Amino acid sequence: MSKTAFYDAIPVMEHISKHGFEAYFVGGAVRDYYLQRDIHDIDIATSATPDEIEAIFEHTIPVGKDHGTINVVFEGDNYEITTFRTEGDYDDHRRPNDVQFVRSLYEDVARRDFTINAMAMDTSFKLYDYFEGRHDLTAGLIRTVGDPNLRFAEDALRIIRGLRFQSQLNFEIDPNTFEAMRNAASDIAYLSIERIIAELDKLLKGSGIEKAFSAIQSINLLAHVPYFNQYQWQTLSLSEPLTLVQFLALLYLLEGKKAHIKTLKLSNQTLKEADVLYSAVSELQSIQSKRDLQIWLYDYGITLAQTILDLRPLFQNHGIMLPSPLFFNATSVHSLYEQLPIRSRKEIPIDGKVLMEVLQQPSGPWLKQALRKIECAVITQETLNTQSDIIEWVKLNVEV
Ligand code: ATP
Ligand code: MG
């Protein structure tokens, strides 16, 4: 177990204790420390109020002061320090109406979602574990802190977070927690789509995706998520981790793109990548010859080809056929790609202007088609990639 990730923060916490307050490592970092997983960010909880933190450190940034979080800049590094707090009532199954700052660690960890996320550790690595988080970590169990029905009724995001941790950690969900997830599944409709997508994205990438996705199907969760609720997702079977882009492309391939994709509020980049993957696979399905494959590789590139090869089992499980592995495999694809005479249109020494002169034709829709024909002829080596060879080829092969 590596403690090094925590060492930098210890002087900050000692500074807090010197002023008479408590400070602990909490949440994901403590969990991941015991699981010997990489620790990406360290959260510190303290009995000091945000005003008190601001008073005892020279350089602070009030990033989320209303709900207790202050950024402390200490010896050039940033530390996120959050005051112990409990949460007020929840009216809408999402965020609490207000938070109250408290002085006891116990109250702070009691409002946290799962036992494995509710452990705290002090600067001498002493564990404070009020809800058997350590036991559940060893047993590989996701279990809510307190009554799961109550906890999911407060905040429905915890349902999908629980499934996300199941997938990331390859854990089981405690049966009572799972039944409560089932009961509250429809409350997910109250959440903002951005928060759902952020969790779904992590969930899909987890090594326990198979279990987590079966759980999602079992509790009908996607029936309550906009856009996804239009698909027959009950028939999906996800046995390997995948990205959100790949998940979307899979849906498009199975049932086409549906209306209102904008409701998912995805980035243009994500949408574009899903479209490209979708069209790459669609076009691949009608490939008949080595020539077709050369052009396809030129259009989509080797990285995407490799991604699709890696996804072959996923596609196969869903009846999406790719060309035979005898023809479309890593070796064939890499060697064909290596042999491509050009990688981009920019490498062709002819443009629309030259073409219009050679053929003595005014501009028109034919031009784009002719340029594409030339591109394909160069890729498949029907002509050499010099201006004179291309012009010769054009005179023989392009009709306007
Ligand atoms: P990750 O490794 O993905 O960051 P994490 O456990 O740190 O996982 P965060 O979303 O960063 O998750 O939240 C930090 C901590 O805050 C959690 O460990 C948990 O104790 C608490 N927490 C986060 N979201 C909720 C929630 N919706 N309800 C209750 N507690 C929550
Ligand atoms: Mg975190």
Short mmCIF file of C-alpha atoms and ligand atoms in Angstrom, two decimals:
data_model
loop_
_atom_site.label_atom_id
_atom_site.label_comp_id
_atom_site.label_asym_id
_atom_site.label_seq_id
_atom_site.Cartn_x
_atom_site.Cartn_y
_atom_site.Cartn_z
CA MET A 1 0.00 0.00 0.00
CA SER A 2 1.43 3.29 -1.02
CA LYS A 3 1.18 6.14 1.42
CA THR A 4 3.15 8.55 -0.70
CA ALA A 5 0.06 10.10 -2.28
CA PHE A 6 -0.95 11.29 1.19
CA TYR A 7 2.40 12.59 2.42
CA ASP A 8 2.27 15.97 0.70
CA ALA A 9 -1.02 16.79 2.44
CA ILE A 10 0.17 15.98 5.95
CA PRO A 11 1.76 19.40 6.66
CA VAL A 12 -1.52 21.05 5.62
CA MET A 13 -3.46 18.87 8.03
CA GLU A 14 -0.95 19.42 10.80
CA HIS A 15 -1.34 23.13 10.28
CA ILE A 16 -5.08 22.69 10.84
CA SER A 17 -4.55 20.62 14.02
CA LYS A 18 -2.08 23.16 15.36
CA HIS A 19 -4.99 25.60 15.39
CA GLY A 20 -7.12 23.22 17.40
CA PHE A 21 -9.22 21.64 14.64
CA GLU A 22 -9.44 18.12 13.29
CA ALA A 23 -8.53 17.06 9.76
CA TYR A 24 -8.87 13.68 8.04
CA PHE A 25 -8.44 12.06 4.67
CA VAL A 26 -11.91 10.95 3.55
CA GLY A 27 -13.85 9.33 0.74
CA GLY A 28 -12.41 7.80 -2.42
CA ALA A 29 -8.75 8.22 -1.51
CA VAL A 30 -9.09 6.16 1.67
CA ARG A 31 -11.07 3.50 -0.19
CA ASP A 32 -8.54 3.31 -3.01
CA TYR A 33 -5.63 3.21 -0.56
CA TYR A 34 -7.01 0.05 1.03
CA LEU A 35 -7.75 -1.43 -2.39
CA GLN A 36 -4.22 -0.60 -3.52
CA ARG A 37 -5.64 1.29 -6.44
CA ASP A 38 -4.15 4.48 -7.88
CA ILE A 39 -5.19 7.50 -5.88
CA HIS A 40 -6.09 10.40 -8.13
CA ASP A 41 -7.40 13.03 -5.79
CA ILE A 42 -7.26 13.46 -2.07
CA ASP A 43 -10.19 14.92 -0.18
CA ILE A 44 -9.62 16.39 3.25
CA ALA A 45 -12.46 16.90 5.75
CA THR A 46 -12.13 19.18 8.74
CA SER A 47 -13.98 20.37 11.84
CA ALA A 48 -12.94 23.94 11.01
CA THR A 49 -15.57 26.06 9.27
CA PRO A 50 -14.75 27.62 5.90
CA ASP A 51 -14.19 30.98 7.63
CA GLU A 52 -11.79 29.36 10.07
CA ILE A 53 -9.87 27.68 7.22
CA GLU A 54 -9.62 31.03 5.45
CA ALA A 55 -8.34 32.60 8.66
CA ILE A 56 -5.54 30.10 9.29
CA PHE A 57 -4.15 29.82 5.74
CA GLU A 58 -2.57 32.63 3.82
CA HIS A 59 -3.68 31.64 0.35
CA THR A 60 -7.19 30.21 -0.12
CA ILE A 61 -9.77 30.08 -2.90
CA PRO A 62 -13.46 29.78 -1.94
CA VAL A 63 -14.31 27.26 -4.68
CA GLY A 64 -17.44 25.93 -3.01
CA LYS A 65 -17.67 27.90 0.17
CA ASP A 66 -21.47 27.61 0.51
CA HIS A 67 -21.26 23.86 0.82
CA GLY A 68 -18.03 23.98 2.80
CA THR A 69 -15.21 23.57 0.30
CA ILE A 70 -12.16 25.82 0.31
CA ASN A 71 -9.08 25.35 -1.83
CA VAL A 72 -5.93 25.88 0.13
CA VAL A 73 -2.77 26.69 -1.77
CA PHE A 74 0.10 25.44 0.33
CA GLU A 75 3.72 25.38 -0.82
CA GLY A 76 2.61 25.61 -4.42
CA ASP A 77 0.08 22.78 -4.30
CA ASN A 78 -3.70 22.88 -4.14
CA TYR A 79 -5.69 21.05 -1.47
CA GLU A 80 -9.45 20.75 -1.35
CA ILE A 81 -10.63 21.03 2.23
CA THR A 82 -14.28 20.55 3.13
CA THR A 83 -15.90 21.28 6.46
CA PHE A 84 -17.70 18.40 8.18
CA ARG A 85 -21.32 18.76 7.25
CA THR A 86 -24.71 17.15 7.35
CA GLU A 87 -27.32 17.70 4.70
CA GLY A 88 -30.75 19.23 5.07
CA ASP A 89 -33.96 17.82 3.59
CA TYR A 90 -34.14 16.62 0.04
CA ASP A 91 -37.23 17.71 -1.90
CA ASP A 92 -36.38 16.55 -5.35
CA HIS A 93 -34.35 13.33 -5.03
CA ARG A 94 -31.19 15.12 -6.06
CA ARG A 95 -29.37 17.76 -4.05
CA PRO A 96 -30.06 18.66 -0.43
CA ASN A 97 -31.89 21.95 0.13
CA ASP A 98 -29.12 23.13 2.41
CA VAL A 99 -26.10 21.88 4.33
CA GLN A 100 -25.17 22.45 7.97
CA PHE A 101 -21.60 22.58 9.15
CA VAL A 102 -20.93 20.32 12.12
CA ARG A 103 -17.98 19.57 14.37
CA SER A 104 -18.08 15.78 14.39
CA LEU A 105 -16.46 13.45 11.89
CA TYR A 106 -19.14 10.84 12.59
CA GLU A 107 -21.92 13.09 11.34
CA ASP A 108 -19.95 13.90 8.23
CA VAL A 109 -19.27 10.31 7.23
CA ALA A 110 -22.84 9.29 8.08
CA ARG A 111 -24.17 11.40 5.18
CA ARG A 112 -21.87 9.72 2.66
CA ASP A 113 -23.25 7.25 0.15
CA PHE A 114 -21.59 3.86 0.63
CA THR A 115 -19.74 2.26 3.53
CA ILE A 116 -16.59 1.94 1.43
CA ASN A 117 -16.72 5.70 0.78
CA ALA A 118 -17.39 6.61 4.41
CA MET A 119 -14.04 5.81 5.95
CA ALA A 120 -11.64 8.44 7.25
CA MET A 121 -7.95 8.34 8.08
CA ASP A 122 -5.81 10.70 10.14
CA THR A 123 -2.23 11.81 9.48
CA SER A 124 -0.83 8.74 11.21
CA PHE A 125 -2.94 6.52 8.94
CA LYS A 126 -5.27 5.52 11.75
CA LEU A 127 -8.59 4.42 10.28
CA TYR A 128 -11.98 5.75 11.43
CA ASP A 129 -14.54 3.32 10.15
CA TYR A 130 -17.99 3.74 11.70
CA PHE A 131 -19.94 1.71 9.14
CA GLU A 132 -17.85 -1.39 8.51
CA GLY A 133 -16.40 -0.01 5.31
CA ARG A 134 -13.23 -2.04 5.77
CA HIS A 135 -15.26 -5.21 6.11
CA ASP A 136 -17.22 -4.40 2.95
CA LEU A 137 -14.03 -3.62 1.05
CA THR A 138 -12.67 -7.04 1.92
CA ALA A 139 -15.98 -8.72 1.13
CA GLY A 140 -16.29 -6.76 -2.14
CA LEU A 141 -19.64 -5.28 -1.21
CA ILE A 142 -21.43 -2.06 -2.13
CA ARG A 143 -23.71 -1.18 0.77
CA THR A 144 -25.29 2.14 1.66
CA VAL A 145 -24.55 3.93 4.90
CA GLY A 146 -27.83 3.48 6.75
CA ASP A 147 -31.24 2.50 5.35
CA PRO A 148 -30.83 2.14 1.59
CA ASN A 149 -34.45 3.08 0.85
CA LEU A 150 -33.97 6.34 2.68
CA ARG A 151 -30.59 7.06 1.14
CA PHE A 152 -31.77 6.50 -2.44
CA ALA A 153 -34.95 8.48 -1.81
CA GLU A 154 -32.75 11.42 -0.73
CA ASP A 155 -30.53 11.33 -3.78
CA ALA A 156 -31.21 9.06 -6.74
CA LEU A 157 -27.74 9.63 -8.16
CA ARG A 158 -26.52 7.21 -5.52
CA ILE A 159 -28.25 4.40 -7.44
CA ILE A 160 -26.15 4.88 -10.51
CA ARG A 161 -23.06 5.67 -8.41
CA GLY A 162 -23.49 2.33 -6.65
CA LEU A 163 -23.64 0.54 -9.99
CA ARG A 164 -20.64 2.54 -11.15
CA PHE A 165 -18.60 1.39 -8.15
CA GLN A 166 -19.78 -2.17 -8.74
CA SER A 167 -18.39 -1.93 -12.26
CA GLN A 168 -15.14 -0.12 -11.41
CA LEU A 169 -14.30 -2.29 -8.43
CA ASN A 170 -15.91 -5.50 -9.64
CA PHE A 171 -17.91 -5.69 -6.40
CA GLU A 172 -21.28 -7.21 -5.57
CA ILE A 173 -24.19 -5.10 -4.39
CA ASP A 174 -25.56 -5.98 -0.99
CA PRO A 175 -29.06 -7.52 -1.52
CA ASN A 176 -30.91 -4.92 0.59
CA THR A 177 -29.11 -2.11 -1.18
CA PHE A 178 -29.99 -3.69 -4.53
CA GLU A 179 -33.68 -4.05 -3.68
CA ALA A 180 -33.76 -0.41 -2.67
CA MET A 181 -32.11 0.53 -5.98
CA ARG A 182 -34.88 -1.33 -7.74
CA ASN A 183 -37.56 0.49 -5.71
CA ALA A 184 -36.12 3.91 -6.39
CA ALA A 185 -34.98 3.40 -10.01
CA SER A 186 -37.64 5.67 -11.49
CA ASP A 187 -36.39 8.61 -9.37
CA ILE A 188 -33.40 8.80 -11.66
CA ALA A 189 -35.66 10.86 -13.92
CA TYR A 190 -35.23 13.76 -11.45
CA LEU A 191 -31.49 14.00 -11.99
CA SER A 192 -29.69 16.27 -14.39
CA ILE A 193 -28.59 14.37 -17.46
CA GLU A 194 -24.99 15.57 -17.10
CA ARG A 195 -24.63 13.80 -13.75
CA ILE A 196 -26.16 10.59 -15.11
CA ILE A 197 -23.86 10.61 -18.12
CA ALA A 198 -20.77 11.25 -16.00
CA GLU A 199 -21.53 8.16 -13.92
CA LEU A 200 -22.59 6.04 -16.90
CA ASP A 201 -19.35 6.89 -18.66
CA LYS A 202 -17.30 5.57 -15.72
CA LEU A 203 -19.60 2.58 -15.33
CA LEU A 204 -19.21 1.44 -18.93
CA LYS A 205 -15.42 1.54 -18.64
CA GLY A 206 -15.29 -0.59 -15.50
CA SER A 207 -13.94 -4.12 -15.53
CA GLY A 208 -17.13 -5.31 -13.81
CA ILE A 209 -19.32 -3.96 -16.63
CA GLU A 210 -20.97 -7.31 -17.28
CA LYS A 211 -22.38 -7.55 -13.75
CA ALA A 212 -23.17 -3.85 -13.53
CA PHE A 213 -24.99 -3.80 -16.84
CA SER A 214 -27.06 -6.86 -15.93
CA ALA A 215 -27.96 -5.05 -12.73
CA ILE A 216 -29.04 -2.00 -14.75
CA GLN A 217 -31.23 -4.25 -16.88
CA SER A 218 -32.63 -6.01 -13.87
CA ILE A 219 -33.82 -2.79 -12.24
CA ASN A 220 -34.94 -1.24 -15.54
CA LEU A 221 -32.78 1.79 -14.96
CA LEU A 222 -32.41 2.97 -18.55
CA ALA A 223 -36.18 3.11 -18.93
CA HIS A 224 -35.93 6.30 -16.88
CA VAL A 225 -33.05 7.93 -18.73
CA PRO A 226 -33.96 10.20 -21.63
CA TYR A 227 -32.88 9.13 -25.12
CA PHE A 228 -31.70 5.68 -23.98
CA ASN A 229 -35.25 4.79 -23.01
CA GLN A 230 -36.11 4.58 -26.72
CA TYR A 231 -33.91 1.53 -27.31
CA GLN A 232 -34.46 -2.17 -26.73
CA TRP A 233 -31.48 -2.10 -24.39
CA GLN A 234 -32.77 -5.13 -22.46
CA THR A 235 -31.32 -7.33 -25.20
CA LEU A 236 -27.83 -5.87 -24.94
CA SER A 237 -25.08 -7.87 -23.36
CA LEU A 238 -21.90 -6.07 -22.44
CA SER A 239 -19.15 -8.43 -21.40
CA GLU A 240 -16.16 -6.12 -21.87
CA PRO A 241 -15.56 -2.51 -20.84
CA LEU A 242 -16.36 0.07 -23.50
CA THR A 243 -16.47 3.81 -23.90
CA LEU A 244 -19.60 5.92 -24.06
CA VAL A 245 -18.81 6.59 -27.72
CA GLN A 246 -18.69 2.87 -28.42
CA PHE A 247 -21.90 2.29 -26.49
CA LEU A 248 -23.69 4.96 -28.55
CA ALA A 249 -22.35 3.57 -31.82
CA LEU A 250 -23.54 0.10 -30.80
CA LEU A 251 -27.05 1.45 -30.23
CA TYR A 252 -27.03 3.26 -33.59
CA LEU A 253 -25.91 0.08 -35.35
CA LEU A 254 -28.64 -1.95 -33.73
CA GLU A 255 -31.58 0.38 -34.05
CA GLY A 256 -30.40 3.52 -35.79
CA LYS A 257 -30.04 6.94 -34.33
CA LYS A 258 -33.20 8.11 -32.57
CA ALA A 259 -34.70 11.54 -32.18
CA HIS A 260 -33.59 14.02 -29.52
CA ILE A 261 -29.99 12.91 -29.03
CA LYS A 262 -29.44 16.51 -27.86
CA THR A 263 -31.24 15.71 -24.60
CA LEU A 264 -28.08 13.83 -23.54
CA LYS A 265 -26.12 17.13 -23.69
CA LEU A 266 -23.02 15.34 -24.93
CA SER A 267 -20.04 17.22 -26.30
CA ASN A 268 -19.81 17.67 -30.06
CA GLN A 269 -16.63 15.64 -29.92
CA THR A 270 -18.41 12.64 -28.37
CA LEU A 271 -21.28 12.84 -30.85
CA LYS A 272 -18.91 13.12 -33.77
CA GLU A 273 -16.81 10.17 -32.65
CA ALA A 274 -19.93 8.04 -32.25
CA ASP A 275 -21.07 9.00 -35.76
CA VAL A 276 -17.68 8.16 -37.22
CA LEU A 277 -17.53 4.77 -35.50
CA TYR A 278 -21.07 4.05 -36.63
CA SER A 279 -20.39 4.90 -40.27
CA ALA A 280 -17.02 3.10 -40.24
CA VAL A 281 -18.68 -0.14 -39.14
CA SER A 282 -21.63 0.34 -41.51
CA GLU A 283 -19.32 0.82 -44.48
CA LEU A 284 -17.09 -2.02 -43.41
CA GLN A 285 -20.09 -4.32 -43.63
CA SER A 286 -20.41 -3.82 -47.37
CA ILE A 287 -16.73 -4.23 -48.20
CA GLN A 288 -16.18 -6.78 -50.98
CA SER A 289 -12.56 -6.50 -52.05
CA LYS A 290 -9.05 -5.60 -51.05
CA ARG A 291 -9.56 -2.38 -53.00
CA ASP A 292 -12.58 -1.48 -50.87
CA LEU A 293 -10.61 -2.20 -47.73
CA GLN A 294 -7.70 0.01 -48.84
CA ILE A 295 -10.07 2.92 -49.39
CA TRP A 296 -11.84 2.26 -46.10
CA LEU A 297 -8.52 2.24 -44.23
CA TYR A 298 -7.50 5.46 -45.90
CA ASP A 299 -10.82 7.06 -44.93
CA TYR A 300 -10.98 5.89 -41.31
CA GLY A 301 -7.36 5.27 -40.31
CA ILE A 302 -5.57 2.50 -38.51
CA THR A 303 -6.53 3.47 -34.96
CA LEU A 304 -10.22 3.14 -35.68
CA ALA A 305 -9.61 -0.11 -37.56
CA GLN A 306 -7.86 -1.50 -34.49
CA THR A 307 -10.69 -0.32 -32.22
CA ILE A 308 -13.20 -2.11 -34.41
CA LEU A 309 -11.10 -5.29 -34.40
CA ASP A 310 -11.02 -5.11 -30.61
CA LEU A 311 -14.78 -4.71 -30.55
CA ARG A 312 -15.42 -7.69 -32.84
CA PRO A 313 -16.75 -9.91 -30.02
CA LEU A 314 -19.13 -7.14 -28.90
CA PHE A 315 -20.47 -6.70 -32.42
CA GLN A 316 -20.66 -10.43 -32.99
CA ASN A 317 -22.68 -10.94 -29.78
CA HIS A 318 -25.21 -8.48 -31.14
CA GLY A 319 -25.44 -9.92 -34.63
CA ILE A 320 -23.45 -7.10 -36.23
CA MET A 321 -21.32 -8.85 -38.82
CA LEU A 322 -17.85 -7.66 -39.79
CA PRO A 323 -15.84 -9.01 -42.75
CA SER A 324 -14.30 -12.44 -42.14
CA PRO A 325 -11.23 -12.54 -39.85
CA LEU A 326 -9.37 -14.22 -42.70
CA PHE A 327 -9.61 -10.98 -44.62
CA PHE A 328 -10.07 -8.34 -41.93
CA ASN A 329 -7.56 -8.96 -39.16
CA ALA A 330 -4.82 -7.03 -37.37
CA THR A 331 -2.04 -8.28 -39.65
CA SER A 332 -3.84 -7.65 -42.92
CA VAL A 333 -5.06 -4.27 -41.84
CA HIS A 334 -1.69 -3.05 -40.57
CA SER A 335 0.16 -4.20 -43.65
CA LEU A 336 -2.40 -2.69 -46.03
CA TYR A 337 -2.28 0.55 -44.09
CA GLU A 338 1.53 0.65 -44.18
CA GLN A 339 1.43 0.22 -47.95
CA LEU A 340 -1.01 3.03 -48.64
CA PRO A 341 0.71 5.46 -51.02
CA ILE A 342 -0.92 8.45 -49.37
CA ARG A 343 -2.60 9.17 -46.03
CA SER A 344 -4.43 12.36 -46.90
CA ARG A 345 -5.83 14.28 -49.84
CA LYS A 346 -3.26 17.00 -49.25
CA GLU A 347 -0.59 14.68 -50.64
CA ILE A 348 -2.22 14.59 -54.08
CA PRO A 349 -0.48 17.08 -56.41
CA ILE A 350 -3.64 18.15 -58.21
CA ASP A 351 -6.57 20.31 -57.23
CA GLY A 352 -9.89 21.45 -58.62
CA LYS A 353 -8.34 24.34 -60.53
CA VAL A 354 -5.91 22.14 -62.46
CA LEU A 355 -8.65 19.64 -63.12
CA MET A 356 -10.95 22.29 -64.61
CA GLU A 357 -8.16 23.45 -66.88
CA VAL A 358 -7.23 19.95 -68.04
CA LEU A 359 -10.82 18.99 -68.79
CA GLN A 360 -11.76 22.48 -69.89
CA GLN A 361 -14.89 22.41 -67.83
CA PRO A 362 -16.45 25.01 -65.55
CA SER A 363 -16.87 24.16 -61.90
CA GLY A 364 -19.81 21.95 -60.94
CA PRO A 365 -20.84 18.96 -58.85
CA TRP A 366 -18.72 16.75 -61.12
CA LEU A 367 -15.59 18.26 -59.62
CA LYS A 368 -16.00 16.79 -56.17
CA GLN A 369 -16.80 13.37 -57.62
CA ALA A 370 -13.80 13.51 -59.92
CA LEU A 371 -11.46 14.46 -57.09
CA ARG A 372 -12.75 11.55 -55.04
CA LYS A 373 -12.21 9.21 -58.01
CA ILE A 374 -8.64 10.44 -58.32
CA GLU A 375 -8.09 9.97 -54.61
CA CYS A 376 -9.32 6.36 -54.80
CA ALA A 377 -7.20 5.67 -57.86
CA VAL A 378 -4.10 6.94 -56.08
CA ILE A 379 -4.89 4.92 -52.93
CA THR A 380 -5.36 1.72 -54.90
CA GLN A 381 -2.38 2.51 -57.14
CA GLU A 382 -4.33 2.61 -60.38
CA THR A 383 -2.24 5.68 -61.04
CA LEU A 384 1.03 6.96 -59.69
CA ASN A 385 0.73 10.01 -57.51
CA THR A 386 2.33 12.53 -59.87
CA GLN A 387 0.54 15.34 -61.63
CA SER A 388 1.32 14.00 -65.11
CA ASP A 389 0.26 10.43 -64.30
CA ILE A 390 -2.95 11.63 -62.69
CA ILE A 391 -3.80 13.82 -65.69
CA GLU A 392 -3.24 10.88 -68.03
CA TRP A 393 -5.45 8.73 -65.84
CA VAL A 394 -8.15 11.40 -65.66
CA LYS A 395 -8.30 11.74 -69.45
CA LEU A 396 -8.93 8.02 -69.77
CA ASN A 397 -11.18 7.47 -66.79
CA VAL A 398 -13.14 10.56 -65.86
CA GLU A 399 -16.19 11.57 -67.81
CA VAL A 400 -17.86 14.87 -67.17
P1 ATP B 1 -13.74 8.74 -7.57
O1 ATP B 1 -12.59 7.85 -7.35
O2 ATP B 1 -14.49 8.39 -8.80
O3 ATP B 1 -13.45 10.20 -7.45
P2 ATP B 1 -15.02 9.14 -5.07
O4 ATP B 1 -15.50 8.18 -4.05
O5 ATP B 1 -13.91 10.04 -4.68
O6 ATP B 1 -14.72 8.34 -6.37
P3 ATP B 1 -16.49 11.52 -5.61
O7 ATP B 1 -17.65 11.71 -6.52
O8 ATP B 1 -15.22 12.21 -5.89
O9 ATP B 1 -16.28 9.95 -5.51
O10 ATP B 1 -17.02 11.90 -4.15
C1 ATP B 1 -16.17 11.98 -3.01
C2 ATP B 1 -16.87 11.41 -1.78
O11 ATP B 1 -18.05 12.18 -1.51
C3 ATP B 1 -17.38 9.98 -1.94
O12 ATP B 1 -16.37 9.05 -1.63
C4 ATP B 1 -18.53 9.95 -0.97
O13 ATP B 1 -18.06 9.79 0.35
C5 ATP B 1 -19.11 11.34 -1.08
N1 ATP B 1 -20.21 11.44 -2.07
C6 ATP B 1 -20.10 11.78 -3.38
N2 ATP B 1 -21.29 11.82 -3.98
C7 ATP B 1 -22.20 11.50 -3.02
C8 ATP B 1 -23.62 11.38 -3.01
N3 ATP B 1 -24.34 11.58 -4.13
N4 ATP B 1 -24.21 11.06 -1.83
C9 ATP B 1 -23.47 10.87 -0.71
N5 ATP B 1 -22.15 10.96 -0.66
C10 ATP B 1 -21.50 11.27 -1.81
MG MG B 2 -13.12 11.69 -5.90
#
